[in-house]
Coordinates of C-alpha atoms and ligand atoms in Angstrom, one line a residue:
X1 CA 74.9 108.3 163.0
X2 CA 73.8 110.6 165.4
X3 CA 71.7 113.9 164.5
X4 CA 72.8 117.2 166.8
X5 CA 69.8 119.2 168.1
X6 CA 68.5 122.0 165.7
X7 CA 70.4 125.5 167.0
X8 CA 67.7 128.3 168.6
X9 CA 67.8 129.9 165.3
X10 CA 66.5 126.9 163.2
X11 CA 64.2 125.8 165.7
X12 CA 62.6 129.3 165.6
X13 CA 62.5 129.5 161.6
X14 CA 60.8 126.4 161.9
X15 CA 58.5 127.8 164.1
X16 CA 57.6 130.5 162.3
X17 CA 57.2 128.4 158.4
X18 CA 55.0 126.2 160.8
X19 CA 52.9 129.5 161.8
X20 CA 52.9 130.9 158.3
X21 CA 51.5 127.2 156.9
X22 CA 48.8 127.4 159.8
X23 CA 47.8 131.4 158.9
X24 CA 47.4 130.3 155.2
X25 CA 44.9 127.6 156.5
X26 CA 43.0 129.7 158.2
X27 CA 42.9 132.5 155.5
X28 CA 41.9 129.5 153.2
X29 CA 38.9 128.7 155.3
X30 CA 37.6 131.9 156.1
X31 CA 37.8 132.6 152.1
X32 CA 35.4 130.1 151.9
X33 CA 33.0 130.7 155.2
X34 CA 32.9 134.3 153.9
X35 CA 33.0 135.1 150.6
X36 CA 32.6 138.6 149.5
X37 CA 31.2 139.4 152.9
X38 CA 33.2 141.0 155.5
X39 CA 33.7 139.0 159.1
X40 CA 33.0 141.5 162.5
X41 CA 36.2 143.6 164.0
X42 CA 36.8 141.1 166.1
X43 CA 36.3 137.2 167.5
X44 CA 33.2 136.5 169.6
X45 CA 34.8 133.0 171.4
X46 CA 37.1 133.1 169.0
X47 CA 34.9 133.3 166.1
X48 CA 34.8 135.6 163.3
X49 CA 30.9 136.9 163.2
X50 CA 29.5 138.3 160.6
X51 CA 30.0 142.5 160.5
X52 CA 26.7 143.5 162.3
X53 CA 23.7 145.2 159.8
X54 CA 23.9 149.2 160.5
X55 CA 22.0 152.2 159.4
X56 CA 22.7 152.0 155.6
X57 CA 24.4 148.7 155.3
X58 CA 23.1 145.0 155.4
X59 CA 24.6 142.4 157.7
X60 CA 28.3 141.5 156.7
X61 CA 28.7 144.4 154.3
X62 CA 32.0 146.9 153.9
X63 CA 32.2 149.6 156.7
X64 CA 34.4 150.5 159.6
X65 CA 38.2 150.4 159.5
X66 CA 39.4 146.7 159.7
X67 CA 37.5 145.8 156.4
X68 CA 40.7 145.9 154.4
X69 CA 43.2 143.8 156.7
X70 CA 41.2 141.1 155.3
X71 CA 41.6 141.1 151.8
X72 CA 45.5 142.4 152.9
X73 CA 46.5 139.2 154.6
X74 CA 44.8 137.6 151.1
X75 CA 47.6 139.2 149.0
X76 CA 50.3 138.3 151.2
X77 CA 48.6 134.5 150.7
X78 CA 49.2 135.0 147.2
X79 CA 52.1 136.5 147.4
X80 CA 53.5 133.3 148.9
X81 CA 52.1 131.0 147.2
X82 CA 50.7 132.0 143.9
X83 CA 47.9 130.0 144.6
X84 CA 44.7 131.8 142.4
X85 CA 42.4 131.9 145.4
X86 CA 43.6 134.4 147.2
X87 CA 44.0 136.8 144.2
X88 CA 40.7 135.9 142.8
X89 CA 38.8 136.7 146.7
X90 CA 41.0 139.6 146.9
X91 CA 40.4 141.6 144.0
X92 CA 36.6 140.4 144.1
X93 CA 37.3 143.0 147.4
X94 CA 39.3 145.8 145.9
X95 CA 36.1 145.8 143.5
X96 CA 34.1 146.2 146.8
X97 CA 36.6 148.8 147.9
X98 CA 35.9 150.9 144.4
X99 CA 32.3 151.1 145.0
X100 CA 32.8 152.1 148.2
X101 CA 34.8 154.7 147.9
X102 CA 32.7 156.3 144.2
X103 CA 29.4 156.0 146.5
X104 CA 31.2 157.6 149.1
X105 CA 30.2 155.0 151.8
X106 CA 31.4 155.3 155.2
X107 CA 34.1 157.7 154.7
X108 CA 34.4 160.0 156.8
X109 CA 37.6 159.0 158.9
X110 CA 41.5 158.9 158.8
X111 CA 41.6 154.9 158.2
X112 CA 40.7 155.9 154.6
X113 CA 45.2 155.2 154.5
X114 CA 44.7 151.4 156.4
X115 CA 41.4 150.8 154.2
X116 CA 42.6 151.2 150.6
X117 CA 46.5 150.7 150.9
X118 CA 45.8 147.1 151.6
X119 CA 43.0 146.8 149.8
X120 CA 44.0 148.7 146.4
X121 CA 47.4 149.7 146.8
X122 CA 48.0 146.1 147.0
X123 CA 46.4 145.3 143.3
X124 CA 47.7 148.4 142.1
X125 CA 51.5 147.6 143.0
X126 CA 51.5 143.8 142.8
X127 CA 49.3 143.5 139.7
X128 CA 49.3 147.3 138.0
X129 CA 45.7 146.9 138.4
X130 CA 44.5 150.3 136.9
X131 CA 40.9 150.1 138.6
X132 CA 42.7 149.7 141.7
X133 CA 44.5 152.5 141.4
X134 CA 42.3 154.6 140.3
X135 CA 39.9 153.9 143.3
X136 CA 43.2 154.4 145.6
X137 CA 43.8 157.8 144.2
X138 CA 40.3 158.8 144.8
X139 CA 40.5 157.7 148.5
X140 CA 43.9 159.2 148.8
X141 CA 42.1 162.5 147.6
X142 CA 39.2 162.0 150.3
X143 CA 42.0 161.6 152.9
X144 CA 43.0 165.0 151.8
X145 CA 40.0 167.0 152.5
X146 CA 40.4 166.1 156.3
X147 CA 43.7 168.0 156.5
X148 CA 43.0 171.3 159.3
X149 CA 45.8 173.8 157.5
X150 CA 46.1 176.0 160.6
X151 CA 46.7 173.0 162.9
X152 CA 48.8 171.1 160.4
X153 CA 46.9 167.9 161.2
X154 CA 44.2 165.4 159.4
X155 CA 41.4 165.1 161.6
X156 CA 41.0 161.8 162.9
X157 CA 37.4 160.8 163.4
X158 CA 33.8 162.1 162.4
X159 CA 32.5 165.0 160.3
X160 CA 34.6 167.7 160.2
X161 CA 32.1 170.4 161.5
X162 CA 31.6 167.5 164.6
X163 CA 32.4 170.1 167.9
X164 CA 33.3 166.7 169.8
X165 CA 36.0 165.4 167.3
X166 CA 37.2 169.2 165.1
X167 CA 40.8 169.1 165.8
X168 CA 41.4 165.9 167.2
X169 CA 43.9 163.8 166.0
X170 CA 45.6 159.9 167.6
X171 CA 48.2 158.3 167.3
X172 CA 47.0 155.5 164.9
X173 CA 46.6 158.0 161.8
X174 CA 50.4 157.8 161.3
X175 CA 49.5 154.4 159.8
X176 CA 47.6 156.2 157.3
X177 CA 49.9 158.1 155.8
X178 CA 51.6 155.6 153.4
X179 CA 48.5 156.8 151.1
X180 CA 48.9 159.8 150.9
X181 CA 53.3 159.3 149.8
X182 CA 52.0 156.4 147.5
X183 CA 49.3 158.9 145.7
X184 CA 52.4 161.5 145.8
X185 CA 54.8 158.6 143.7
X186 CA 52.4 158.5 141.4
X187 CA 50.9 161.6 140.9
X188 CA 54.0 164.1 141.1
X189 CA 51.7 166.2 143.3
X190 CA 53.6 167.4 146.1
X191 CA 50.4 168.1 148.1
X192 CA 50.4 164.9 149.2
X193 CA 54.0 164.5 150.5
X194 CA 53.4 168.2 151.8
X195 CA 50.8 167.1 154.3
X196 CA 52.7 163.8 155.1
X197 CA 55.5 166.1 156.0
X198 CA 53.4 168.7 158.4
X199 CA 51.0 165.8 160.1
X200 CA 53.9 163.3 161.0
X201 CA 55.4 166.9 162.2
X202 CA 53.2 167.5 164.3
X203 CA 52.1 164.0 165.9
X204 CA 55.9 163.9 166.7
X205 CA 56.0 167.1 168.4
X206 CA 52.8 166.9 170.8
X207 CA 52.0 163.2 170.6
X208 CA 55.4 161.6 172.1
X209 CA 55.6 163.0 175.5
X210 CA 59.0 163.6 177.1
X211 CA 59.5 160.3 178.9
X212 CA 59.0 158.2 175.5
X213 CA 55.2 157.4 176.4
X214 CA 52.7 158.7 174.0
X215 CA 49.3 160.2 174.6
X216 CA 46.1 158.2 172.4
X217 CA 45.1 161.5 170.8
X218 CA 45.7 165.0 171.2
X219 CA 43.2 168.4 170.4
X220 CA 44.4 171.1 168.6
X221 CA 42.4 174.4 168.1
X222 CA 41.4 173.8 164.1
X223 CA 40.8 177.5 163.9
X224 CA 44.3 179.2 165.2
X225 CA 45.9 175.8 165.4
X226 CA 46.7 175.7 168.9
X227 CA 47.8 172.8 170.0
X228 CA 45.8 172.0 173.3
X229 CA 45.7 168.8 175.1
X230 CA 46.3 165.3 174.7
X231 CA 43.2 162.4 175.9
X232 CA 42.7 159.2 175.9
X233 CA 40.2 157.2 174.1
X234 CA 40.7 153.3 174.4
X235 CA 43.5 153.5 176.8
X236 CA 43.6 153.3 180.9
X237 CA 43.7 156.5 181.6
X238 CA 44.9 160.5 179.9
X239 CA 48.2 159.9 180.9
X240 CA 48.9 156.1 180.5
X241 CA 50.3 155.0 177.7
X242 CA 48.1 152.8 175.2
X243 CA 50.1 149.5 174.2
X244 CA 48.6 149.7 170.8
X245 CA 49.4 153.3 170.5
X246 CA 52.7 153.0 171.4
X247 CA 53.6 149.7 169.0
X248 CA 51.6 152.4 165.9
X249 CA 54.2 154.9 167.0
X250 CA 57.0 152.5 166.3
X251 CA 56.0 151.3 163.1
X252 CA 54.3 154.9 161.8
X253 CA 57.2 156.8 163.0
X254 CA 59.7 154.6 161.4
X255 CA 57.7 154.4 158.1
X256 CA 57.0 158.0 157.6
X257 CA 60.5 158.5 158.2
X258 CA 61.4 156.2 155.6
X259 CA 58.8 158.2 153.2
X260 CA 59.8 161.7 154.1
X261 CA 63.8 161.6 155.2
X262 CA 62.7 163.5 158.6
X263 CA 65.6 162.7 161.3
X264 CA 63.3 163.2 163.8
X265 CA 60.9 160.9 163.1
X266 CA 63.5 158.3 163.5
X267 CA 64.4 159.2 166.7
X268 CA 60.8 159.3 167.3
X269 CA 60.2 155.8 166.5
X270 CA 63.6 154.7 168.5
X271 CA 61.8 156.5 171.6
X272 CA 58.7 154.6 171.0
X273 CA 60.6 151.2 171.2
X274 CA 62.7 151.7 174.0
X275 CA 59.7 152.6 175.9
X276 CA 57.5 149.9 174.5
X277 CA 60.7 147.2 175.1
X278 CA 61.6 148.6 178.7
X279 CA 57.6 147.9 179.6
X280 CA 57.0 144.7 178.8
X281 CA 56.2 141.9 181.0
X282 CA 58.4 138.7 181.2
X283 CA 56.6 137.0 178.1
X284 CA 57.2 139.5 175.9
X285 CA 53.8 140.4 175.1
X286 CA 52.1 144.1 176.4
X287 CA 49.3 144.1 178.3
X288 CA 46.8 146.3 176.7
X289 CA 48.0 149.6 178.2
X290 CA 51.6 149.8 179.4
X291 CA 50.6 150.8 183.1
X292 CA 50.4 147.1 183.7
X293 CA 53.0 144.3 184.2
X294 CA 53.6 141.1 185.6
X295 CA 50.7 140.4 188.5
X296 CA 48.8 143.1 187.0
X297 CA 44.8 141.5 186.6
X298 CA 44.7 143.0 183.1
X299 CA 44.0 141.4 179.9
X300 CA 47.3 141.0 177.1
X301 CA 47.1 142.9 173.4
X302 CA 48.5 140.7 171.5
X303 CA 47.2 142.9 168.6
X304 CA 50.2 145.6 169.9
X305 CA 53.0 142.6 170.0
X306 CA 52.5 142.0 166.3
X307 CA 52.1 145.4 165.5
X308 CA 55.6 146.1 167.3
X309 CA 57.2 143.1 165.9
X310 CA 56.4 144.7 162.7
X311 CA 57.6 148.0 163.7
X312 CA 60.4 146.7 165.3
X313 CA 61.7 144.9 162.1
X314 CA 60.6 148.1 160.0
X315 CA 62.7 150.2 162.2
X316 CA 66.2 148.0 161.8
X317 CA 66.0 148.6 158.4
X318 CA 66.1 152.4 158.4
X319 CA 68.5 152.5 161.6
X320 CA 71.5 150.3 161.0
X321 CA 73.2 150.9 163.8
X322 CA 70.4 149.6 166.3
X323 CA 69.2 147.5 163.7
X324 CA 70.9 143.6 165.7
X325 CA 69.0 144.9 168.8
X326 CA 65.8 146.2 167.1
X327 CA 65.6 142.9 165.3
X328 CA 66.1 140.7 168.2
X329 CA 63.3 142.2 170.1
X330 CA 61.4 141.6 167.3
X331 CA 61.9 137.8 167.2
X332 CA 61.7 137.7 171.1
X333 CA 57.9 138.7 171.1
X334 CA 57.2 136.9 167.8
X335 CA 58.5 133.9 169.4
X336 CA 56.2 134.2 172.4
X337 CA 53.3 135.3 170.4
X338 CA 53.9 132.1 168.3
X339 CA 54.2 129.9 171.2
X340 CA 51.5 131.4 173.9
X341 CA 49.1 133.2 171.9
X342 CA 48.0 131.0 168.7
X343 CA 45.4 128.6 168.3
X344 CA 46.5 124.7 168.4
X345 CA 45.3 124.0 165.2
X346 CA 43.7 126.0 162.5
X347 CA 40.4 124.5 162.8
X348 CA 40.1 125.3 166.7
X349 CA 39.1 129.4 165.7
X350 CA 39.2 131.5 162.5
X351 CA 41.5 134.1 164.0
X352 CA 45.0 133.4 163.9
X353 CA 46.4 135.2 166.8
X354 CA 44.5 134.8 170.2
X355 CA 44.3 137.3 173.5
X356 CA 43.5 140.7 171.9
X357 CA 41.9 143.8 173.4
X358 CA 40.3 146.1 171.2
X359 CA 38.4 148.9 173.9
X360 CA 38.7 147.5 177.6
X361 CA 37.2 150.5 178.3
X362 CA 33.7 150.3 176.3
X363 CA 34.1 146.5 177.0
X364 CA 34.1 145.7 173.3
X365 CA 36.4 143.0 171.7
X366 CA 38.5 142.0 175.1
X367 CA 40.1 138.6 175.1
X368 CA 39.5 138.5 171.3
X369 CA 41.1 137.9 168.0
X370 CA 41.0 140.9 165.8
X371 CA 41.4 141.6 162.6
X372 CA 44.2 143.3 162.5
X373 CA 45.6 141.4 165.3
X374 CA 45.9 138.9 162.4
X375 CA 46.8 140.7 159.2
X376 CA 50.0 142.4 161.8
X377 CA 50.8 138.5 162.9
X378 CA 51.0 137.7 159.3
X379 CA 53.0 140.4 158.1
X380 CA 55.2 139.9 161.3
X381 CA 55.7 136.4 160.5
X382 CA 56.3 137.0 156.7
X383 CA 58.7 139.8 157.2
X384 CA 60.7 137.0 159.9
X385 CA 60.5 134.5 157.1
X386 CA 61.6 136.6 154.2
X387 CA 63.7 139.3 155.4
X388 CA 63.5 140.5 151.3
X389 CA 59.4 140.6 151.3
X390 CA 58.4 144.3 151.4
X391 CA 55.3 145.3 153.2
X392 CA 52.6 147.2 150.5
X393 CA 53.1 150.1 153.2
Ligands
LIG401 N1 43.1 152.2 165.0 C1 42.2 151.8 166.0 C2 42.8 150.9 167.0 O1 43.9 150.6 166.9 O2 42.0 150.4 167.8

């Protein structure tokens, strides 16, 4: 009897349970290299350091923004599988998270939305862990405080009374406002879903610039609310467009829409992709800002690809009628990430998608796995896998 060859489709399912299986090996071992301690932001070789000491905080301890795509790519582990360990490691975290959060560690920026959605939202929705949700609610509340009424923004970075960051405001913060509708749902308190409404608003209308492209960040005047110019802060140049940027305007666009009903926010996250798609090189996968292509001597994000894969798929389910075309984009670049950009085996590194960039410009993390490079490769392969999994977001 003969056997015919497997079709594209089945070979690429395969593929991806392959990948999955590979990811949950990895998460498995850095469970047990790390413990309750938190790896670096990103690989050194390929490696998951240690998160350095800092003023206030011993080696390996919870600060920064990526802290929480660990213990996220945990629950989706147990989400699969049911297998204990990854629950136990990850509430041990969302414990972590609570202190952090009542001692008021380290708090003092917009990722307060990527920090405790994965790492407490998670519990709180998979679990109805009430701890969780309570520490949540109080970070959701924290977020709050950064809002700028006149400007109609939440400040992205720094103390507010900061000179150098009053005002500002990037593109990644869209990302962060699943928090704030998940603390409206279940609070009733429409201040929440108010400020959702006004920041993704405003991103929409000073962020996205006319030809699709989006600027990194953008001042406004926090005073009168002026808006008044957009900059760059890990991207090429002012008016290149940031890959990472641009696959966070995908996904955060098409979320928020989902969250909020906002029509334009749609067509936001539409412009976003065709820009994103129409600037790719051949093998699907961005270089770090979307000035380069093919010949270009510039380092890949493969951090963006998953992130837009992610978007991408997020994006076909609110827009049916692009959804065939959003959705094969999708599992063009997850294909190529899965084939070009992965480690052979799980025991060659402890990151799980290779060829990141986090700042080319300070020269920090470039050529790197990151963390989030690998909690958006896991989700991206998950939401490929299981078209009826749904994203804590
Ligand atoms: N949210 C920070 C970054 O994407 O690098």
């Amino acid at each position: 009897m003969t056997t015919s060859p497997p079709s594209a489709a089945a070979a690429v399912r395969a593929d991806t349970d392959r990948a999955i299986a590979q990811v949950l090996d990895t998460v498995r071992a850095n469970i047990r290299a790390f413990g309750l301690r938190y790896p670096d932001d990103t690989t050194r070789d390929d490696r998951y350091p240690l998160r350095p000491a800092a003023p206030g905080f011993d080696e390996g301890e919870n600060r920064g923004w990526t802290t929480s795509f660990w213990p996220g790519m945990q629950w989706i582990g147990w989400e699969l599988t049911g297998d204990d360990v990854f629950r136990d490691a990850a509430l041990a975290h969302a414990a972590d998270f609570g202190r952090r959060v009542r001692e008021e560690r380290d708090l003092d920026t917009h990722d307060l939305g990527f920090l405790y959605t994965l790492s407490c939202v998670a519990p709180a929705r998979l679990l109805g862990d009430e701890d969780a949700r309570s520490s949540a609610l109080a970070a959701a509340e924290h977020l709050m405080t950064r809002f700028l009424p006149s400007a109609g923004v939440i400040q992205a970075w720094g103390d507010l009374a900061d000179p150098a960051q009053r005002g500002r405001t990037i593109i990644d913060s869209l990302m962060n406002m699943p928090l704030l509708t998940w603390a409206a749902e279940q609070t009733g308190d429409s201040r929440y879903s108010d400020v959702v409404a006004r920041h993704t608003r405003e991103l929409r209308r000073r962020i996205l610039r006319p030809d699709g492209s989006t600027f990194h960040t953008f001042y406004w005047d926090a005073e009168t609310g002026e808006p008044l110019r957009g900059a760059t802060e890990q991207g090429a140049f002012d008016d290149s467009c940031w890959a990472r940027g641009q696959a966070w305007g995908i996904y955060g666009f098409a979320m928020n829409h989902r969250a909020t009903g906002d029509a334009s926010l749609l067509e936001a996250s539409r412009t976003c992709a065709e820009y994103f798609l129409a600037h790719l090189p051949a093998d699907d996968v961005p270089y770090w800002d979307l000035v380069y292509n093919d010949g270009a001597d510039a380092p890949r994000d493969s951090s963006s690809g998953a992130i837009a894969v992610c978007g991408l798929f997020e994006l076909a389910a609110v827009d049916p009628e692009g959804a065939p075309r959003w959705r094969a984009a999708a599992e063009r670049i997850l294909a190529s990430l899965i084939a070009g950009y992965t480690p052979a085996r799980a025991e060659d590194a402890d990151t799980v998608l290779l060829h990141s960039v986090y700042d080319l410009p300070k020269d920090v993390g470039v050529d790197e796995g990151t963390l989030w490079g690998d909690y958006f490769f896991f989700e991206a392969l998950v939401r490929a896998a299981r078209p009826d999994w749904r994203p804590v977001w």
